[in-house]
mmCIF file of C-alpha atoms (C1' of nucleotides) in Angstrom:
data_model
loop_
_atom_site.group_PDB
_atom_site.id
_atom_site.type_symbol
_atom_site.label_atom_id
_atom_site.label_comp_id
_atom_site.label_asym_id
_atom_site.label_seq_id
_atom_site.Cartn_x
_atom_site.Cartn_y
_atom_site.Cartn_z
ATOM 1 C CA MET A 1 109.993 153.726 329.113
ATOM 2 C CA GLN A 2 109.021 150.208 328.890
ATOM 3 C CA ALA A 3 112.363 148.807 329.644
ATOM 4 C CA LEU A 4 112.741 149.946 333.189
ATOM 5 C CA ASP A 5 110.547 147.273 334.776
ATOM 6 C CA MET A 6 111.624 144.387 332.572
ATOM 7 C CA ALA A 7 113.401 141.401 334.216
ATOM 8 C CA GLY A 8 116.531 141.880 332.325
ATOM 9 C CA HIS A 9 116.803 145.609 333.405
ATOM 10 C CA LEU A 10 116.213 144.886 337.006
ATOM 11 C CA ILE A 11 118.774 142.034 337.001
ATOM 12 C CA ARG A 12 121.181 144.402 335.317
ATOM 13 C CA ARG A 13 120.638 147.081 337.989
ATOM 14 C CA LEU A 14 121.034 144.431 340.661
ATOM 15 C CA HIS A 15 124.432 143.346 339.215
ATOM 16 C CA GLN A 16 125.383 146.922 338.949
ATOM 17 C CA HIS A 17 124.450 147.412 342.569
ATOM 18 C CA SER A 18 126.306 144.286 343.665
ATOM 19 C CA THR A 19 129.496 145.143 341.817
ATOM 20 C CA GLN A 20 129.451 148.816 343.369
ATOM 21 C CA VAL A 21 128.984 147.385 346.874
ATOM 22 C CA TYR A 22 131.824 144.733 346.438
ATOM 23 C CA THR A 23 134.079 147.235 345.006
ATOM 24 C CA ALA A 24 133.424 149.878 347.612
ATOM 25 C CA ARG A 25 134.015 147.420 350.522
ATOM 26 C CA THR A 26 137.120 145.752 349.199
ATOM 27 C CA ARG A 27 138.715 149.086 348.231
ATOM 28 C CA GLU A 28 137.949 150.584 351.612
ATOM 29 C CA ALA A 29 139.838 147.706 353.073
ATOM 30 C CA GLY A 30 142.761 148.283 350.747
ATOM 31 C CA PHE A 31 142.301 145.598 348.183
ATOM 32 C CA ASP A 32 142.532 145.861 344.528
ATOM 33 C CA ILE A 33 140.997 142.582 343.565
ATOM 34 C CA THR A 34 137.785 142.461 341.370
ATOM 35 C CA SER A 35 135.076 139.989 342.082
ATOM 36 C CA VAL A 36 135.975 137.864 339.190
ATOM 37 C CA GLN A 37 139.569 137.777 340.476
ATOM 38 C CA PHE A 38 138.189 136.824 343.931
ATOM 39 C CA ALA A 39 136.068 134.020 342.417
ATOM 40 C CA ALA A 40 139.164 132.670 340.622
ATOM 41 C CA LEU A 41 141.169 132.748 343.785
ATOM 42 C CA ASP A 42 138.501 130.884 345.659
ATOM 43 C CA ALA A 43 138.422 128.214 342.883
ATOM 44 C CA ILE A 44 142.060 127.846 342.706
ATOM 45 C CA LYS A 45 142.444 127.662 346.621
ATOM 46 C CA ALA A 46 139.734 124.921 346.686
ATOM 47 C CA ASN A 47 141.271 123.022 343.710
ATOM 48 C CA PRO A 48 145.147 123.408 343.794
ATOM 49 C CA GLY A 49 146.552 122.214 340.545
ATOM 50 C CA ILE A 50 143.379 122.974 338.547
ATOM 51 C CA ASP A 51 143.906 124.434 335.010
ATOM 52 C CA GLN A 52 142.413 127.503 333.455
ATOM 53 C CA ALA A 53 139.749 125.669 331.628
ATOM 54 C CA GLY A 54 138.818 124.127 334.956
ATOM 55 C CA VAL A 55 138.535 127.537 336.670
ATOM 56 C CA ALA A 56 136.399 128.820 333.884
ATOM 57 C CA ALA A 57 133.903 125.926 334.056
ATOM 58 C CA LEU A 58 133.642 126.165 337.854
ATOM 59 C CA ILE A 59 132.895 129.788 338.026
ATOM 60 C CA ALA A 60 130.956 129.985 334.753
ATOM 61 C CA TYR A 61 133.154 132.158 332.528
ATOM 62 C CA ASP A 62 134.564 131.668 329.142
ATOM 63 C CA ARG A 63 138.190 130.661 328.772
ATOM 64 C CA PRO A 64 139.464 133.853 327.138
ATOM 65 C CA THR A 65 138.216 135.943 330.062
ATOM 66 C CA ILE A 66 139.659 133.716 332.714
ATOM 67 C CA GLY A 67 143.000 133.598 330.731
ATOM 68 C CA GLU A 68 143.266 137.494 331.240
ATOM 69 C CA VAL A 69 142.046 137.258 334.849
ATOM 70 C CA ILE A 70 144.758 134.750 335.752
ATOM 71 C CA ASN A 71 147.301 136.905 333.995
ATOM 72 C CA ARG A 72 146.410 139.760 336.407
ATOM 73 C CA LEU A 73 146.652 137.462 339.351
ATOM 74 C CA VAL A 74 150.019 136.061 338.245
ATOM 75 C CA SER A 75 151.399 139.578 337.724
ATOM 76 C CA LYS A 76 150.012 140.532 341.125
ATOM 77 C CA GLY A 77 152.012 137.589 342.673
ATOM 78 C CA LEU A 78 148.923 135.882 343.922
ATOM 79 C CA VAL A 79 148.839 132.775 341.654
ATOM 80 C CA GLU A 80 151.529 130.792 340.110
ATOM 81 C CA ARG A 81 151.172 129.093 336.710
ATOM 82 C CA ALA A 82 153.175 126.151 335.559
ATOM 83 C CA ILE A 83 152.993 123.738 332.539
ATOM 84 C CA ASN A 84 151.453 120.449 333.379
ATOM 85 C CA ASP A 85 153.745 117.748 332.505
ATOM 86 C CA ALA A 86 151.062 115.113 332.139
ATOM 87 C CA ASP A 87 149.254 117.403 329.622
ATOM 88 C CA ARG A 88 151.444 120.006 328.124
ATOM 89 C CA ARG A 89 148.488 122.006 326.786
ATOM 90 C CA ALA A 90 147.296 122.826 330.364
ATOM 91 C CA ARG A 91 148.531 125.471 332.825
ATOM 92 C CA VAL A 92 148.495 124.233 336.556
ATOM 93 C CA LEU A 93 147.375 126.962 338.898
ATOM 94 C CA ARG A 94 148.280 127.283 342.559
ATOM 95 C CA LEU A 95 147.891 130.152 345.046
ATOM 96 C CA THR A 96 151.373 131.557 346.155
ATOM 97 C CA PRO A 97 151.813 132.297 349.947
ATOM 98 C CA LEU A 98 150.878 135.818 349.293
ATOM 99 C CA GLY A 99 147.821 134.657 347.469
ATOM 100 C CA GLU A 100 146.709 132.538 350.315
ATOM 101 C CA GLU A 101 147.337 135.226 352.843
ATOM 102 C CA THR A 102 145.539 137.721 350.670
ATOM 103 C CA PHE A 103 142.557 135.424 350.139
ATOM 104 C CA ALA A 104 142.347 134.832 353.889
ATOM 105 C CA ARG A 105 142.281 138.570 354.663
ATOM 106 C CA LEU A 106 139.841 139.335 351.868
ATOM 107 C CA LEU A 107 137.289 136.571 352.670
ATOM 108 C CA PRO A 108 135.558 138.155 355.669
ATOM 109 C CA ILE A 109 135.297 141.418 353.687
ATOM 110 C CA VAL A 110 133.726 139.843 350.790
ATOM 111 C CA ARG A 111 131.379 137.823 353.123
ATOM 112 C CA GLU A 112 130.305 140.958 354.841
ATOM 113 C CA ALA A 113 129.639 142.719 351.473
ATOM 114 C CA GLN A 114 127.017 140.000 350.662
ATOM 115 C CA ASN A 115 124.869 141.106 353.421
ATOM 116 C CA ALA A 116 125.319 144.741 352.264
ATOM 117 C CA ILE A 117 124.323 143.803 348.740
ATOM 118 C CA LEU A 118 120.974 142.628 349.926
ATOM 119 C CA GLY A 119 120.816 145.298 352.570
ATOM 120 C CA ASN A 120 117.423 146.574 351.484
ATOM 121 C CA LEU A 121 115.815 143.237 351.981
ATOM 122 C CA ALA A 122 114.631 141.818 355.329
ATOM 123 C CA PRO A 123 116.438 138.578 356.396
ATOM 124 C CA ASP A 124 113.615 136.374 355.244
ATOM 125 C CA GLU A 125 113.419 138.170 352.014
ATOM 126 C CA ARG A 126 117.142 137.651 351.503
ATOM 127 C CA THR A 127 116.734 133.909 351.864
ATOM 128 C CA ALA A 128 113.750 133.990 349.473
ATOM 129 C CA PHE A 129 115.619 136.077 347.011
ATOM 130 C CA MET A 130 118.655 133.721 347.097
ATOM 131 C CA ALA A 131 116.460 130.647 346.621
ATOM 132 C CA LEU A 132 114.669 132.185 343.643
ATOM 133 C CA ALA A 133 117.987 133.365 342.090
ATOM 134 C CA ARG A 134 119.404 129.807 342.410
ATOM 135 C CA SER A 135 116.252 128.330 340.762
ATOM 136 C CA ALA A 136 116.355 130.854 337.966
ATOM 137 C CA ILE A 137 119.824 130.179 336.900
ATOM 138 C CA PRO A 138 120.091 127.351 334.481
ATOM 139 C CA ALA A 139 121.733 124.036 335.548
ATOM 140 C CA GLU A 140 124.843 124.549 333.501
ATOM 141 C CA MET B 1 134.606 127.284 346.799
ATOM 142 C CA GLN B 2 132.851 129.630 349.099
ATOM 143 C CA ALA B 3 132.096 132.154 346.378
ATOM 144 C CA LEU B 4 129.519 130.073 344.436
ATOM 145 C CA ASP B 5 126.648 130.516 346.769
ATOM 146 C CA MET B 6 127.328 134.236 347.560
ATOM 147 C CA ALA B 7 124.671 136.867 346.681
ATOM 148 C CA GLY B 8 127.114 138.476 344.217
ATOM 149 C CA HIS B 9 128.001 135.371 342.362
ATOM 150 C CA LEU B 10 124.311 134.470 341.931
ATOM 151 C CA ILE B 11 123.431 137.866 340.740
ATOM 152 C CA ARG B 12 126.272 137.699 338.220
ATOM 153 C CA ARG B 13 125.125 134.363 336.935
ATOM 154 C CA LEU B 14 121.653 135.778 336.588
ATOM 155 C CA HIS B 15 122.934 138.720 334.687
ATOM 156 C CA GLN B 16 124.922 136.377 332.398
ATOM 157 C CA HIS B 17 121.823 134.193 331.834
ATOM 158 C CA SER B 18 119.726 137.218 331.154
ATOM 159 C CA THR B 19 122.183 138.691 328.638
ATOM 160 C CA GLN B 20 122.488 135.276 327.002
ATOM 161 C CA VAL B 21 118.784 134.901 326.580
ATOM 162 C CA TYR B 22 118.257 138.544 325.261
ATOM 163 C CA THR B 23 121.082 138.158 322.775
ATOM 164 C CA ALA B 24 119.968 134.809 321.507
ATOM 165 C CA ARG B 25 116.433 135.849 320.981
ATOM 166 C CA THR B 26 117.203 139.165 319.312
ATOM 167 C CA ARG B 27 119.859 137.763 317.146
ATOM 168 C CA GLU B 28 117.475 134.914 316.080
ATOM 169 C CA ALA B 29 115.088 137.633 314.879
ATOM 170 C CA GLY B 30 117.910 139.219 312.889
ATOM 171 C CA PHE B 31 118.699 142.145 315.179
ATOM 172 C CA ASP B 32 122.016 143.467 316.312
ATOM 173 C CA ILE B 33 121.030 145.612 319.032
ATOM 174 C CA THR B 34 122.372 145.050 322.579
ATOM 175 C CA SER B 35 120.271 145.298 325.558
ATOM 176 C CA VAL B 36 121.857 148.587 326.559
ATOM 177 C CA GLN B 37 121.149 150.021 323.101
ATOM 178 C CA PHE B 38 117.517 148.832 323.468
ATOM 179 C CA ALA B 39 117.209 150.535 326.788
ATOM 180 C CA ALA B 40 118.630 153.751 325.287
ATOM 181 C CA LEU B 41 116.231 153.505 322.286
ATOM 182 C CA ASP B 42 113.297 153.093 324.749
ATOM 183 C CA ALA B 43 114.419 156.066 326.799
ATOM 184 C CA ILE B 44 114.780 158.266 323.692
ATOM 185 C CA LYS B 45 111.476 157.205 322.157
ATOM 186 C CA ALA B 46 109.683 158.006 325.450
ATOM 187 C CA ASN B 47 111.552 161.277 325.798
ATOM 188 C CA PRO B 48 112.191 162.811 322.365
ATOM 189 C CA GLY B 49 114.687 165.699 322.601
ATOM 190 C CA ILE B 50 116.317 164.243 325.771
ATOM 191 C CA ASP B 51 120.121 164.617 326.043
ATOM 192 C CA GLN B 52 122.748 162.095 326.584
ATOM 193 C CA ALA B 53 123.101 162.808 330.330
ATOM 194 C CA GLY B 54 119.391 162.438 330.656
ATOM 195 C CA VAL B 55 119.419 159.059 328.964
ATOM 196 C CA ALA B 56 122.233 158.010 331.346
ATOM 197 C CA ALA B 57 120.327 159.103 334.387
ATOM 198 C CA LEU B 58 117.057 157.541 333.289
ATOM 199 C CA ILE B 59 118.521 154.077 332.728
ATOM 200 C CA ALA B 60 121.300 154.142 335.226
ATOM 201 C CA TYR B 61 124.473 154.312 333.423
ATOM 202 C CA ASP B 62 127.369 156.492 333.419
ATOM 203 C CA ARG B 63 127.720 159.257 330.890
ATOM 204 C CA PRO B 64 130.778 157.932 329.060
ATOM 205 C CA THR B 65 129.306 154.517 328.499
ATOM 206 C CA ILE B 66 125.976 156.144 327.146
ATOM 207 C CA GLY B 67 127.992 158.498 324.884
ATOM 208 C CA GLU B 68 129.587 155.358 323.164
ATOM 209 C CA VAL B 69 126.190 153.535 322.964
ATOM 210 C CA ILE B 70 124.608 156.584 321.342
ATOM 211 C CA ASN B 71 127.508 156.804 318.967
ATOM 212 C CA ARG B 72 126.744 153.197 317.765
ATOM 213 C CA LEU B 73 123.032 154.032 317.507
ATOM 214 C CA VAL B 74 123.768 157.100 315.428
ATOM 215 C CA SER B 75 126.139 155.141 313.134
ATOM 216 C CA LYS B 76 123.449 152.550 312.684
ATOM 217 C CA GLY B 77 121.105 155.220 311.557
ATOM 218 C CA LEU B 78 118.582 154.602 314.475
ATOM 219 C CA VAL B 79 119.244 157.834 316.349
ATOM 220 C CA GLU B 80 119.867 161.429 315.322
ATOM 221 C CA ARG B 81 121.835 163.761 317.517
ATOM 222 C CA ALA B 82 121.839 167.561 317.140
ATOM 223 C CA ILE B 83 123.179 170.354 319.149
ATOM 224 C CA ASN B 84 120.593 172.036 321.413
ATOM 225 C CA ASP B 85 120.501 175.738 320.755
ATOM 226 C CA ALA B 86 119.280 176.535 324.172
ATOM 227 C CA ASP B 87 122.220 174.800 325.829
ATOM 228 C CA ARG B 88 125.088 174.345 323.420
ATOM 229 C CA ARG B 89 126.710 171.645 325.600
ATOM 230 C CA ALA B 90 123.867 169.286 325.267
ATOM 231 C CA ARG B 91 123.191 166.887 322.287
ATOM 232 C CA VAL B 92 119.480 166.558 321.601
ATOM 233 C CA LEU B 93 118.513 163.001 320.722
ATOM 234 C CA ARG B 94 115.591 161.670 318.617
ATOM 235 C CA LEU B 95 114.837 158.240 316.938
ATOM 236 C CA THR B 96 115.000 158.432 313.168
ATOM 237 C CA PRO B 97 112.171 156.781 311.297
ATOM 238 C CA LEU B 98 114.243 153.662 310.946
ATOM 239 C CA GLY B 99 114.916 153.788 314.707
ATOM 240 C CA GLU B 100 111.091 153.990 315.281
ATOM 241 C CA GLU B 101 110.518 151.107 313.042
ATOM 242 C CA THR B 102 113.319 149.008 314.468
ATOM 243 C CA PHE B 103 112.107 149.679 318.030
ATOM 244 C CA ALA B 104 108.565 148.711 317.086
ATOM 245 C CA ARG B 105 109.632 145.409 315.539
ATOM 246 C CA LEU B 106 112.089 144.623 318.379
ATOM 247 C CA LEU B 107 109.774 145.408 321.436
ATOM 248 C CA PRO B 108 107.668 142.229 321.200
ATOM 249 C CA ILE B 109 110.765 140.078 320.911
ATOM 250 C CA VAL B 110 112.301 141.755 323.910
ATOM 251 C CA ARG B 111 109.043 141.209 325.949
ATOM 252 C CA GLU B 112 109.130 137.619 325.015
ATOM 253 C CA ALA B 113 112.600 137.382 326.058
ATOM 254 C CA GLN B 114 111.736 138.494 329.594
ATOM 255 C CA ASN B 115 109.589 135.453 330.178
ATOM 256 C CA ALA B 116 112.302 133.285 328.899
ATOM 257 C CA ILE B 117 114.825 134.758 331.239
ATOM 258 C CA LEU B 118 112.778 133.690 334.200
ATOM 259 C CA GLY B 119 111.677 130.554 332.536
ATOM 260 C CA ASN B 120 112.864 128.368 335.237
ATOM 261 C CA LEU B 121 110.436 130.098 337.712
ATOM 262 C CA ALA B 122 106.844 129.361 338.118
ATOM 263 C CA PRO B 123 104.513 132.353 337.522
ATOM 264 C CA ASP B 124 104.037 133.232 341.083
ATOM 265 C CA GLU B 125 107.844 132.941 341.671
ATOM 266 C CA ARG B 126 108.489 135.234 338.764
ATOM 267 C CA THR B 127 106.204 137.923 340.422
ATOM 268 C CA ALA B 128 107.945 137.281 343.778
ATOM 269 C CA PHE B 129 111.415 137.616 342.257
ATOM 270 C CA MET B 130 110.591 140.742 340.386
ATOM 271 C CA ALA B 131 109.300 142.298 343.664
ATOM 272 C CA LEU B 132 112.306 141.382 345.626
ATOM 273 C CA ALA B 133 114.516 142.524 342.862
ATOM 274 C CA ARG B 134 112.880 145.951 342.812
ATOM 275 C CA SER B 135 113.263 146.265 346.533
ATOM 276 C CA ALA B 136 116.837 145.305 346.573
ATOM 277 C CA ILE B 137 117.879 147.892 344.053
ATOM 278 C CA PRO B 138 118.720 151.198 345.811
ATOM 279 C CA ALA B 139 116.387 154.140 345.286
ATOM 280 C CA GLU B 140 118.498 156.022 342.856
ATOM 281 C "C1'" DT C 1 128.834 191.205 337.085
ATOM 282 C "C1'" DC C 2 132.087 188.023 337.069
ATOM 283 C "C1'" DA C 3 134.640 184.488 339.314
ATOM 284 C "C1'" DA C 4 133.353 179.938 341.060
ATOM 285 C "C1'" DA C 5 130.706 175.896 340.828
ATOM 286 C "C1'" DT C 6 128.189 173.024 338.059
ATOM 287 C "C1'" DT C 7 126.865 170.491 334.064
ATOM 288 C "C1'" DG C 8 127.248 168.047 329.401
ATOM 289 C "C1'" DA C 9 130.352 165.900 326.533
ATOM 290 C "C1'" DT C 10 134.482 163.552 325.378
ATOM 291 C "C1'" DA C 11 139.161 161.373 325.994
ATOM 292 C "C1'" DA C 12 142.091 157.926 327.962
ATOM 293 C "C1'" DG C 13 142.686 153.913 330.511
ATOM 294 C "C1'" DT C 14 141.413 149.500 333.030
ATOM 295 C "C1'" DG C 15 138.932 145.263 333.337
ATOM 296 C "C1'" DC C 16 135.636 142.411 332.206
ATOM 297 C "C1'" DA C 17 132.618 139.272 328.912
ATOM 298 C "C1'" DC C 18 131.976 136.915 325.050
ATOM 299 C "C1'" DG C 19 132.396 135.320 319.985
ATOM 300 C "C1'" DT C 20 135.437 133.536 316.640
ATOM 301 C "C1'" DA C 21 139.743 131.891 315.166
ATOM 302 C "C1'" DT C 22 144.030 129.747 315.626
ATOM 303 C "C1'" DC C 23 147.532 126.659 317.214
ATOM 304 C "C1'" DA C 24 149.316 122.885 319.769
ATOM 305 C "C1'" DA C 25 148.673 118.844 322.427
ATOM 306 C "C1'" DT C 26 146.003 114.975 323.345
ATOM 307 C "C1'" DT C 27 142.468 111.589 322.701
ATOM 308 C "C1'" DC C 28 139.722 108.561 320.104
ATOM 309 C "C1'" DA C 29 137.902 105.851 316.439
ATOM 310 C "C1'" DG C 30 138.176 102.932 312.612
ATOM 311 C "C1'" DC D 1 148.379 103.272 314.250
ATOM 312 C "C1'" DT D 2 146.971 107.338 312.228
ATOM 313 C "C1'" DG D 3 143.718 110.916 310.685
ATOM 314 C "C1'" DA D 4 139.828 113.215 312.884
ATOM 315 C "C1'" DA D 5 137.907 115.261 316.635
ATOM 316 C "C1'" DT D 6 138.464 117.354 320.985
ATOM 317 C "C1'" DT D 7 140.593 120.090 324.434
ATOM 318 C "C1'" DG D 8 143.731 123.925 326.563
ATOM 319 C "C1'" DA D 9 145.414 128.227 325.716
ATOM 320 C "C1'" DT D 10 145.850 132.487 323.439
ATOM 321 C "C1'" DA D 11 145.073 136.355 319.907
ATOM 322 C "C1'" DC D 12 141.900 139.482 318.197
ATOM 323 C "C1'" DG D 13 137.787 142.193 317.766
ATOM 324 C "C1'" DT D 14 133.434 144.271 319.761
ATOM 325 C "C1'" DG D 15 130.864 146.285 323.361
ATOM 326 C "C1'" DC D 16 130.144 147.467 327.591
ATOM 327 C "C1'" DA D 17 130.967 149.600 332.505
ATOM 328 C "C1'" DC D 18 133.270 152.625 335.158
ATOM 329 C "C1'" DT D 19 136.999 155.968 336.861
ATOM 330 C "C1'" DT D 20 139.584 159.986 336.311
ATOM 331 C "C1'" DA D 21 140.560 163.924 333.873
ATOM 332 C "C1'" DT D 22 139.655 167.771 330.693
ATOM 333 C "C1'" DC D 23 137.138 171.167 328.191
ATOM 334 C "C1'" DA D 24 133.391 174.154 327.044
ATOM 335 C "C1'" DA D 25 129.038 176.026 328.302
ATOM 336 C "C1'" DT D 26 125.986 177.514 331.505
ATOM 337 C "C1'" DT D 27 124.347 178.827 336.020
ATOM 338 C "C1'" DT D 28 125.068 180.810 340.579
ATOM 339 C "C1'" DG D 29 126.126 183.686 344.127
ATOM 340 C "C1'" DA D 30 128.670 186.996 346.661
#
DNA sequence: TCAAATTGATAAGTGCACGTATCAATTCAG
DNA sequence: CTGAATTGATACGTGCACTTATCAATTTGA
């Protein structure tokens, strides 16, 4: 068992833990919005009129994945998608009123989940971890 | 854009980066074995005769996922699966000779990839990161 | 001892995550 | 100005990752 203490394995375990905490907290609060969907909502809220490729670039996903994520957000009534008249290839995205309201209610829960994710670390360790993580991630 | 600097998002980006480095290195070397498949091979090599549930527990996956991973390893001829006569529910797993040989050739490449994954960190930062990651992951 | 609980495996379904390919729309270069 | 390259979106395929459900085999406990 050499794999267990490799960086890649630890990072995967962290990601697994992070996802489980996120899902548990948001479900408890009555939401059915995955972390990718939340990130997409956040990007669209901050950049109304952005297109799908823009969202993908902002939150570091590939376009096919984001296309399907947006599909789910549209079918949940949280996002509206329209053809951009200036560039007819692009789909202009905006939060619906329900999307705005849902995001506002979800945000504090997601924030709280972040503390829980690093709940095994002391406050100064959390800061150190976040700084190291930021450095380790390649620029783009 | 509040999500970008949240712990969950940083961890996801790290995981994405880690997977990309692993995949690039192993593909370059001519292998088609994912990181989960490698972890499973490692667990089976270290514990010949282990069953699927044992592998899942060791490397922290759910049983259905590991079942499919083992399927792929069996169809690649790297693992053999037999019914355990002592407990006929269980499938006893072992590396085939090809599995042994493949693992031996793959191991140094995977090890090298671990350094590359944390390539943006200085040596002492890597140690610190690994220690914080270990602490952050829940006990079991 | 035998019904109940547990355990190992698998099936079915959802949702990423990414590579590759394709198509349409736009931009750019000669 | 027009053919080539680029860009936005989508389709398709693979491989996780997990939940829930089901079934069979085993263990257990009254």
